[in-house]
Amino acid sequence: MKKRNGGALSREEIYSTVHGFVRGEIPDYQMAALLMAIYFRGMEPREVSDLTMAMVDSGERVDLSSVPGVKVDKHSTGGVGDKTTLVLAPLVAAAGIPVAKMSGRGLGHTGGTLDKLESIPGFRVGLSPQEFLDNVRRIGLAVVGQTGRLVPADGKLYALRDVTATVDSLPLIASSIMSKKIAGGAQAIVLDVKTGSGAFMKSFADSLSLAQVMVSIGERVGRGTRAVISDMDQPLGRAVGNALEVKEAIATLTGEGPADLTELCLTLGSQMVSLAGLAADPNQARSQLEELLATGKAFQKLEEMVTAQGGQPQALRNLSLLPAAKRTKPFQAARGGYVQSLDALMVGRAAMALGAGRATKESPIDLAVGVILEKKVGEAIEKGDVLAQVHYNSEAQVEEAFTFLTEAFRIGAERPPARPLIQAIVTAEGVEKLGVG
Ligand code: URA
């Protein structure tokens, strides 16, 4: 009733409600009513940070105190072709940041880091807590799946939000994301908040608000936090699909990746390295990271991680050892002009139709299939040019993928205005706008 009437909940009220709900003492119908009241009334910054910490305290935390160095974690709100972690984790680990990363699986049109990593033959994402810590201490890097023991409140609350139309509430999204990072042991956090058709937040204004709420939570609970707002109107890079994305990540770590993916990794990495205090500012950090790419040290860190997690490191140099689809089919332009837009959501659906993504948590996925975008927004094309190569294993799925790709590519006579990849950087000090918005 207090929240329904627009009041602010005390810390004690938030803690007792969240913990009572997790223990099963507060029934779903009452929590559902509270979630709806929060949806309409919102929360003050103090309430959101209390909610975040109440969620963190609902379960275990990863104890990284035995790992020397400042533990900076990164989170992406998710997108299509977003293989950033595969590049960024070894890159910043090579720069001296201990990376103890918990990642997720793909669901719906967005892919998941764990699935991508599992396309490396032998790679294990299910390390024991001891192995996880040992690897971080020994080589500075490990990427594993999240255990159910961290933030049980989030799983329970999310399931209820999902069926009560209360997922898209800023305080609820922000506390859900930040609680998992904090429980994972992060001392500082860099957020990649996506914006555009393939993103959770479609408009710049909504993405900015989410970024600001999360930065505010982090700062209030003593975790230096910065957010980068990056474009997800078209997919990131050119590869969409698990093994295809691993190949693109390897190319990026050896200095031959697509410009947008490279730029995003350098931007996020510079923020992480400067937050960790390993460089005076993001510009100096960027030079360090460029050097680590150029000298192959970042790539070597990926090799070390793959070896330490049971994967075949040879597969990183001999890409024919990675899963490959049986056939490819070109998707061609029906007319000439310029690519006006390339809807990330539709490309994600095309990849899903091929079997690269899962519709439900239990669906199996095909690691080999996906789409390589030969043309992206702003590129000139002629009728018949190959816009995308579809990598597939089953003839029946190609037609559906082509239907989505037809919707994804919008071709027009004029070259469209450039849409910047990095649109804003949000820090405790304020917002630096770098593009549209
Ligand atoms: N991602 C999360 O982890 N939580 C949300 O509530 C929404 C997106």
Coordinates of C-alpha atoms and ligand atoms in Angstrom, one line a residue:
M1 CA 0.0 0.0 0.0
K2 CA 2.9 2.3 0.8
K3 CA 4.4 2.0 -2.6
R4 CA 1.0 2.0 -4.3
N5 CA 0.5 5.4 -2.7
G6 CA 3.8 6.7 -4.0
G7 CA 5.8 6.3 -0.7
A8 CA 9.4 5.4 -0.4
L9 CA 10.1 2.0 1.3
S10 CA 12.7 1.9 4.1
R11 CA 15.7 -0.4 3.9
E12 CA 14.2 -2.7 6.5
E13 CA 10.9 -2.9 4.6
I14 CA 12.8 -3.8 1.4
Y15 CA 15.0 -6.4 3.1
S16 CA 12.2 -8.1 5.0
T17 CA 10.0 -8.3 1.8
V18 CA 12.7 -9.7 -0.5
H19 CA 13.9 -12.2 2.0
G20 CA 10.4 -13.2 3.1
F21 CA 9.6 -13.8 -0.5
V22 CA 12.7 -15.9 -1.1
R23 CA 11.9 -18.0 2.0
G24 CA 8.3 -18.5 0.7
E25 CA 6.7 -16.5 3.6
I26 CA 5.4 -13.8 1.3
P27 CA 3.0 -15.2 -1.4
D28 CA 3.4 -14.5 -5.1
Y29 CA 0.2 -12.4 -5.2
Q30 CA 1.5 -9.9 -2.7
M31 CA 4.9 -9.7 -4.4
A32 CA 3.2 -9.3 -7.8
A33 CA 1.2 -6.4 -6.4
L34 CA 4.4 -4.8 -5.1
L35 CA 6.1 -5.3 -8.4
M36 CA 3.3 -3.6 -10.2
A37 CA 3.3 -0.7 -7.7
I38 CA 7.1 -0.3 -8.3
Y39 CA 6.4 -0.4 -12.0
F40 CA 4.0 2.6 -11.8
R41 CA 5.5 4.5 -8.9
G42 CA 9.2 3.9 -9.5
M43 CA 11.9 4.0 -6.8
E44 CA 14.2 6.6 -5.4
P45 CA 18.0 6.0 -5.9
R46 CA 18.3 5.0 -2.3
E47 CA 15.5 2.4 -2.6
V48 CA 17.0 0.9 -5.7
S49 CA 20.4 0.4 -4.1
D50 CA 18.7 -1.1 -1.0
L51 CA 16.8 -3.5 -3.3
T52 CA 20.0 -4.4 -5.0
M53 CA 21.8 -5.2 -1.8
A54 CA 18.8 -7.1 -0.4
M55 CA 18.9 -9.3 -3.5
V56 CA 22.7 -9.8 -3.2
D57 CA 22.2 -10.8 0.5
S58 CA 19.5 -13.4 -0.5
G59 CA 22.3 -15.9 -1.5
E60 CA 26.0 -16.6 -1.6
R61 CA 28.7 -14.3 -3.0
V62 CA 31.8 -15.3 -4.9
D63 CA 34.8 -14.5 -2.6
L64 CA 37.6 -13.1 -4.8
S65 CA 39.6 -11.8 -1.9
S66 CA 42.4 -14.3 -2.5
V67 CA 42.8 -12.9 -6.0
P68 CA 45.2 -9.9 -6.0
G69 CA 44.3 -6.8 -8.0
V70 CA 41.1 -4.8 -8.6
K71 CA 38.3 -7.1 -9.9
V72 CA 36.5 -5.2 -12.6
D73 CA 33.5 -7.0 -14.2
K74 CA 31.7 -6.1 -17.4
H75 CA 28.1 -6.7 -18.3
S76 CA 26.3 -6.3 -21.6
T77 CA 22.5 -5.9 -21.8
G78 CA 22.7 -8.3 -24.8
G79 CA 22.4 -8.1 -28.5
V80 CA 22.9 -9.8 -31.8
G81 CA 26.5 -10.8 -32.8
D82 CA 27.7 -9.5 -29.4
K83 CA 30.9 -11.6 -29.0
T84 CA 32.5 -8.8 -26.9
T85 CA 33.3 -10.9 -23.9
L86 CA 35.3 -13.4 -26.0
V87 CA 37.6 -10.5 -27.0
L88 CA 37.4 -8.2 -24.0
A89 CA 38.0 -10.8 -21.2
P90 CA 41.4 -12.0 -22.5
L91 CA 42.3 -8.4 -23.6
V92 CA 41.9 -6.9 -20.2
A93 CA 43.3 -10.0 -18.4
A94 CA 46.4 -9.5 -20.5
A95 CA 46.5 -5.9 -19.2
G96 CA 46.5 -7.1 -15.6
I97 CA 42.9 -7.1 -14.6
P98 CA 41.9 -10.4 -12.9
V99 CA 38.8 -11.6 -14.8
A100 CA 36.6 -14.0 -12.9
K101 CA 33.6 -13.9 -15.2
M102 CA 30.2 -15.6 -14.9
S103 CA 28.3 -15.5 -18.2
G104 CA 25.0 -16.7 -19.4
R105 CA 23.5 -18.8 -22.2
G106 CA 21.6 -17.4 -25.2
L107 CA 17.8 -17.0 -25.1
G108 CA 15.6 -15.8 -27.9
H109 CA 17.3 -13.7 -30.5
T110 CA 20.4 -12.9 -28.4
G111 CA 23.3 -15.3 -28.1
G112 CA 25.1 -16.3 -25.0
T113 CA 28.9 -16.3 -24.2
L114 CA 28.7 -19.8 -22.8
D115 CA 27.3 -21.3 -25.9
K116 CA 29.9 -19.5 -28.0
L117 CA 32.7 -20.8 -25.9
E118 CA 31.4 -24.3 -26.1
S119 CA 31.9 -24.3 -29.8
I120 CA 35.6 -24.7 -29.0
P121 CA 36.0 -28.5 -28.8
G122 CA 36.4 -29.7 -25.2
F123 CA 35.8 -26.3 -23.6
R124 CA 34.3 -26.6 -20.1
V125 CA 32.1 -23.8 -18.7
G126 CA 31.3 -25.8 -15.6
L127 CA 34.4 -25.5 -13.5
S128 CA 34.2 -26.2 -9.7
P129 CA 34.4 -23.1 -7.5
Q130 CA 37.9 -24.1 -6.6
E131 CA 39.1 -24.6 -10.2
F132 CA 37.5 -21.3 -11.1
L133 CA 39.5 -19.4 -8.4
D134 CA 42.7 -21.4 -9.1
N135 CA 42.5 -20.5 -12.8
V136 CA 41.9 -16.8 -12.1
R137 CA 44.9 -16.8 -9.6
R138 CA 47.2 -18.7 -12.0
I139 CA 46.4 -17.2 -15.4
G140 CA 44.2 -14.2 -14.5
L141 CA 41.1 -15.4 -16.4
A142 CA 38.2 -17.8 -16.3
V143 CA 34.7 -17.7 -17.8
V144 CA 32.1 -20.0 -16.3
G145 CA 28.3 -20.4 -16.0
Q146 CA 26.5 -18.7 -13.1
T147 CA 25.5 -21.0 -10.2
G148 CA 22.0 -20.9 -8.9
R149 CA 23.2 -20.1 -5.4
L150 CA 24.0 -16.5 -6.4
V151 CA 21.1 -14.1 -6.0
P152 CA 18.2 -16.6 -5.7
A153 CA 15.9 -13.6 -5.2
D154 CA 16.6 -12.6 -8.8
G155 CA 15.5 -15.9 -10.3
K156 CA 12.3 -15.9 -8.3
L157 CA 11.5 -12.3 -8.9
Y158 CA 12.2 -12.5 -12.6
A159 CA 9.9 -15.5 -13.0
L160 CA 7.1 -13.5 -11.4
R161 CA 7.9 -10.3 -13.4
D162 CA 7.8 -12.4 -16.6
V163 CA 4.2 -13.3 -16.1
T164 CA 2.9 -10.1 -14.5
A165 CA 4.1 -7.5 -17.2
T166 CA 6.6 -6.0 -14.9
V167 CA 9.9 -6.9 -16.6
D168 CA 10.4 -3.5 -18.2
S169 CA 10.7 -1.5 -15.0
L170 CA 13.9 0.5 -14.6
P171 CA 14.5 -0.1 -10.9
L172 CA 13.7 -3.8 -11.3
I173 CA 16.0 -4.3 -14.4
A174 CA 18.8 -2.3 -12.8
S175 CA 18.7 -4.1 -9.5
S176 CA 18.5 -7.5 -11.2
I177 CA 21.6 -6.8 -13.3
M178 CA 23.7 -5.1 -10.6
S179 CA 22.9 -7.6 -7.9
K180 CA 24.4 -10.4 -10.0
K181 CA 27.6 -8.4 -10.7
I182 CA 28.0 -7.6 -7.0
A183 CA 27.4 -11.1 -5.9
G184 CA 29.9 -12.2 -8.5
G185 CA 32.6 -10.4 -6.5
A186 CA 33.0 -7.3 -8.7
Q187 CA 34.7 -4.3 -7.1
A188 CA 34.1 -2.1 -10.1
I189 CA 31.7 -2.5 -13.0
V190 CA 31.6 -1.4 -16.7
L191 CA 28.3 -1.8 -18.3
D192 CA 27.6 -2.0 -22.1
V193 CA 24.1 -0.8 -22.4
K194 CA 22.8 -1.5 -25.9
T195 CA 20.4 0.7 -27.7
G196 CA 18.4 0.1 -30.9
S197 CA 16.2 -2.5 -32.6
G198 CA 18.1 -5.6 -31.4
A199 CA 18.5 -4.3 -27.8
F200 CA 16.4 -4.7 -24.7
M201 CA 16.1 -0.9 -24.6
K202 CA 15.1 0.3 -28.1
S203 CA 15.4 4.1 -27.6
F204 CA 18.4 6.1 -26.6
A205 CA 16.4 7.9 -23.8
D206 CA 15.5 4.5 -22.2
S207 CA 19.0 3.2 -22.6
L208 CA 20.4 6.3 -21.0
S209 CA 18.0 6.1 -18.1
L210 CA 18.9 2.4 -17.4
A211 CA 22.6 3.3 -17.6
Q212 CA 22.1 6.2 -15.1
V213 CA 20.2 4.1 -12.6
M214 CA 22.9 1.3 -12.7
V215 CA 25.8 3.8 -12.4
S216 CA 23.9 5.3 -9.4
I217 CA 23.5 1.9 -7.7
G218 CA 27.1 1.0 -8.2
E219 CA 28.4 4.3 -6.8
R220 CA 26.1 4.2 -3.8
V221 CA 27.3 0.7 -2.8
G222 CA 30.9 1.4 -3.3
R223 CA 31.5 -0.2 -6.7
G224 CA 33.0 2.3 -9.2
T225 CA 30.6 2.0 -12.2
R226 CA 30.6 3.4 -15.7
A227 CA 28.4 2.7 -18.6
V228 CA 28.9 2.8 -22.4
I229 CA 25.8 3.2 -24.5
S230 CA 26.5 1.4 -27.8
D231 CA 24.5 0.8 -30.9
M232 CA 22.5 -2.4 -31.4
D233 CA 20.3 -1.2 -34.3
Q234 CA 22.4 -3.4 -36.5
P235 CA 24.3 -6.5 -35.3
L236 CA 27.8 -6.0 -33.9
G237 CA 30.5 -7.2 -36.3
R238 CA 29.6 -9.5 -39.3
A239 CA 29.2 -12.9 -37.7
V240 CA 26.0 -14.1 -36.0
G241 CA 26.0 -17.7 -34.7
N242 CA 28.2 -19.4 -32.1
A243 CA 31.2 -20.9 -33.9
L244 CA 31.1 -18.1 -36.5
E245 CA 31.3 -15.6 -33.7
V246 CA 34.3 -17.4 -32.1
K247 CA 36.1 -17.1 -35.4
E248 CA 35.4 -13.4 -35.6
A249 CA 36.5 -12.9 -32.0
I250 CA 39.8 -14.7 -32.8
A251 CA 40.3 -12.4 -35.8
T252 CA 39.7 -9.4 -33.6
L253 CA 42.3 -10.6 -31.0
T254 CA 44.8 -10.8 -33.8
G255 CA 44.1 -7.3 -35.1
E256 CA 42.0 -8.4 -38.1
G257 CA 38.5 -8.0 -36.7
P258 CA 35.7 -5.8 -37.9
A259 CA 36.1 -2.1 -37.0
D260 CA 33.0 -1.8 -34.8
L261 CA 33.8 -4.8 -32.6
T262 CA 37.4 -3.7 -32.2
E263 CA 36.3 -0.2 -31.3
L264 CA 33.7 -1.4 -28.8
C265 CA 36.2 -3.7 -27.1
L266 CA 38.8 -0.9 -26.9
T267 CA 36.3 1.5 -25.5
L268 CA 35.0 -0.9 -22.8
G269 CA 38.5 -2.1 -22.1
S270 CA 39.8 1.4 -21.6
Q271 CA 37.1 2.1 -19.1
M272 CA 37.9 -1.1 -17.2
V273 CA 41.7 -0.6 -17.2
S274 CA 41.3 3.0 -16.0
L275 CA 38.7 2.1 -13.3
A276 CA 41.2 -0.5 -12.1
G277 CA 43.8 2.2 -11.7
L278 CA 46.1 0.5 -14.2
A279 CA 46.2 3.6 -16.4
A280 CA 45.9 7.3 -15.7
D281 CA 42.9 7.8 -17.9
P282 CA 40.9 5.9 -20.6
N283 CA 43.2 7.3 -23.4
Q284 CA 46.3 5.9 -21.9
A285 CA 44.5 2.6 -21.2
R286 CA 43.5 2.4 -24.9
S287 CA 47.2 2.7 -26.0
Q288 CA 48.1 -0.2 -23.7
L289 CA 45.2 -2.3 -25.1
E290 CA 46.1 -1.6 -28.7
E291 CA 49.6 -2.8 -28.0
L292 CA 48.3 -6.0 -26.4
L293 CA 46.3 -6.7 -29.6
A294 CA 49.2 -5.8 -31.9
T295 CA 51.7 -8.0 -30.0
G296 CA 49.4 -11.0 -29.9
K297 CA 49.5 -11.0 -26.0
A298 CA 45.7 -10.8 -25.8
F299 CA 45.3 -13.7 -28.2
Q300 CA 47.8 -15.7 -26.1
K301 CA 45.6 -15.1 -23.0
L302 CA 42.7 -16.6 -24.8
E303 CA 44.8 -19.6 -25.6
E304 CA 45.8 -19.9 -22.0
M305 CA 42.2 -19.8 -20.9
V306 CA 41.0 -22.4 -23.5
T307 CA 43.8 -24.7 -22.4
A308 CA 43.0 -24.2 -18.7
Q309 CA 39.3 -25.0 -19.3
G310 CA 39.9 -28.2 -21.2
G311 CA 39.5 -26.9 -24.7
Q312 CA 41.7 -27.6 -27.7
P313 CA 43.9 -24.6 -28.2
Q314 CA 44.8 -25.8 -31.7
A315 CA 41.3 -24.9 -32.7
L316 CA 42.1 -21.2 -32.2
R317 CA 44.9 -21.4 -34.9
N318 CA 43.4 -24.0 -37.1
L319 CA 39.8 -22.8 -37.5
S320 CA 38.8 -25.9 -39.5
L321 CA 38.7 -27.7 -36.1
L322 CA 35.7 -25.5 -35.0
P323 CA 32.2 -26.7 -35.9
A324 CA 31.2 -25.8 -39.4
A325 CA 27.9 -26.0 -41.2
K326 CA 27.5 -28.5 -44.1
R327 CA 26.4 -25.9 -46.6
T328 CA 26.3 -22.2 -47.3
K329 CA 23.8 -20.2 -49.4
P330 CA 24.1 -16.6 -50.5
F331 CA 21.3 -14.2 -49.7
Q332 CA 21.3 -11.7 -52.6
A333 CA 20.1 -8.1 -53.1
A334 CA 16.9 -7.8 -55.0
R335 CA 17.9 -4.2 -56.0
G336 CA 20.8 -1.8 -55.9
G337 CA 21.4 1.2 -53.7
Y338 CA 22.6 1.6 -50.1
V339 CA 21.8 -0.5 -47.1
Q340 CA 19.6 1.9 -45.2
S341 CA 19.2 -0.2 -42.1
L342 CA 19.9 -3.8 -41.0
D343 CA 17.5 -4.8 -38.3
A344 CA 19.5 -6.6 -35.6
L345 CA 16.3 -8.3 -34.2
M346 CA 15.5 -9.8 -37.6
V347 CA 19.1 -11.0 -38.2
G348 CA 18.9 -12.6 -34.7
R349 CA 15.6 -14.3 -35.7
A350 CA 17.2 -15.5 -39.0
A351 CA 20.1 -17.1 -36.9
M352 CA 17.5 -18.6 -34.6
A353 CA 15.5 -20.1 -37.5
L354 CA 18.7 -21.9 -38.6
G355 CA 19.1 -23.3 -35.1
A356 CA 21.8 -21.0 -33.6
G357 CA 19.6 -19.8 -30.8
R358 CA 17.0 -21.3 -28.4
A359 CA 13.4 -20.5 -28.1
T360 CA 13.2 -22.0 -24.5
K361 CA 15.9 -22.6 -22.0
E362 CA 15.8 -26.3 -22.8
S363 CA 16.0 -26.1 -26.6
P364 CA 19.2 -27.7 -28.1
I365 CA 21.3 -25.4 -30.4
D366 CA 23.4 -26.0 -33.4
L367 CA 26.8 -24.4 -32.8
A368 CA 27.9 -24.4 -36.4
V369 CA 25.1 -22.5 -38.1
G370 CA 24.5 -18.7 -38.5
V371 CA 24.8 -15.8 -40.8
I372 CA 27.8 -13.8 -42.0
L373 CA 26.8 -10.3 -43.0
E374 CA 28.7 -9.3 -46.2
K375 CA 27.1 -5.8 -46.2
K376 CA 26.2 -3.5 -43.4
V377 CA 24.5 -0.1 -43.0
G378 CA 25.8 2.6 -45.3
E379 CA 27.5 0.2 -47.8
A380 CA 26.7 0.6 -51.5
I381 CA 25.3 -2.4 -53.3
E382 CA 24.3 -3.6 -56.7
K383 CA 21.4 -5.8 -57.6
G384 CA 22.5 -9.5 -57.1
D385 CA 25.3 -8.6 -54.6
V386 CA 25.6 -11.1 -51.8
L387 CA 24.2 -9.4 -48.7
A388 CA 24.8 -12.3 -46.4
Q389 CA 26.0 -15.9 -46.4
V390 CA 23.8 -18.3 -44.6
H391 CA 25.5 -21.2 -43.0
Y392 CA 23.1 -24.1 -42.5
N393 CA 22.6 -27.8 -41.9
S394 CA 19.0 -28.3 -42.8
E395 CA 17.4 -27.2 -46.1
A396 CA 14.0 -26.7 -44.4
Q397 CA 15.4 -23.9 -42.2
V398 CA 17.0 -21.8 -44.9
E399 CA 13.7 -20.5 -46.3
E400 CA 12.6 -19.1 -42.9
A401 CA 16.0 -17.5 -42.4
F402 CA 15.8 -15.9 -45.8
T403 CA 12.3 -14.5 -44.9
F404 CA 13.8 -12.8 -41.8
L405 CA 16.8 -11.5 -43.8
T406 CA 14.5 -10.0 -46.4
E407 CA 12.9 -8.1 -43.5
A408 CA 16.2 -7.2 -42.0
F409 CA 17.8 -5.5 -45.0
R410 CA 16.2 -2.2 -46.0
I411 CA 17.7 -0.9 -49.3
G412 CA 17.3 2.7 -50.5
A413 CA 18.7 5.1 -53.1
E414 CA 20.4 7.5 -50.6
R415 CA 23.4 6.7 -48.4
P416 CA 21.9 6.9 -44.8
P417 CA 23.5 9.2 -42.2
A418 CA 26.1 7.4 -40.1
R419 CA 24.8 6.1 -36.7
P420 CA 27.7 6.2 -34.2
L421 CA 28.6 3.0 -32.5
I422 CA 29.5 4.6 -29.2
Q423 CA 26.6 6.9 -28.3
A424 CA 27.4 8.0 -24.8
I425 CA 29.6 7.3 -21.7
V426 CA 27.9 7.6 -18.4
T427 CA 30.0 8.1 -15.2
A428 CA 29.3 9.3 -11.7
E429 CA 30.2 12.8 -12.9
G430 CA 27.7 12.9 -15.7
V431 CA 26.9 11.9 -19.3
E432 CA 29.2 12.5 -22.3
K433 CA 27.1 12.2 -25.4
L434 CA 29.0 11.1 -28.5
G435 CA 26.4 10.6 -31.1
V436 CA 22.7 10.6 -31.7
G437 CA 20.4 10.9 -28.8
Ligands
URA1 N1 18.6 -8.7 -17.7 C1 18.6 -9.1 -16.4 O1 19.6 -9.7 -15.9 N2 17.6 -8.7 -15.6 C2 16.5 -8.0 -16.0 O2 15.6 -7.8 -15.3 C3 16.5 -7.7 -17.4 C4 17.5 -8.0 -18.2

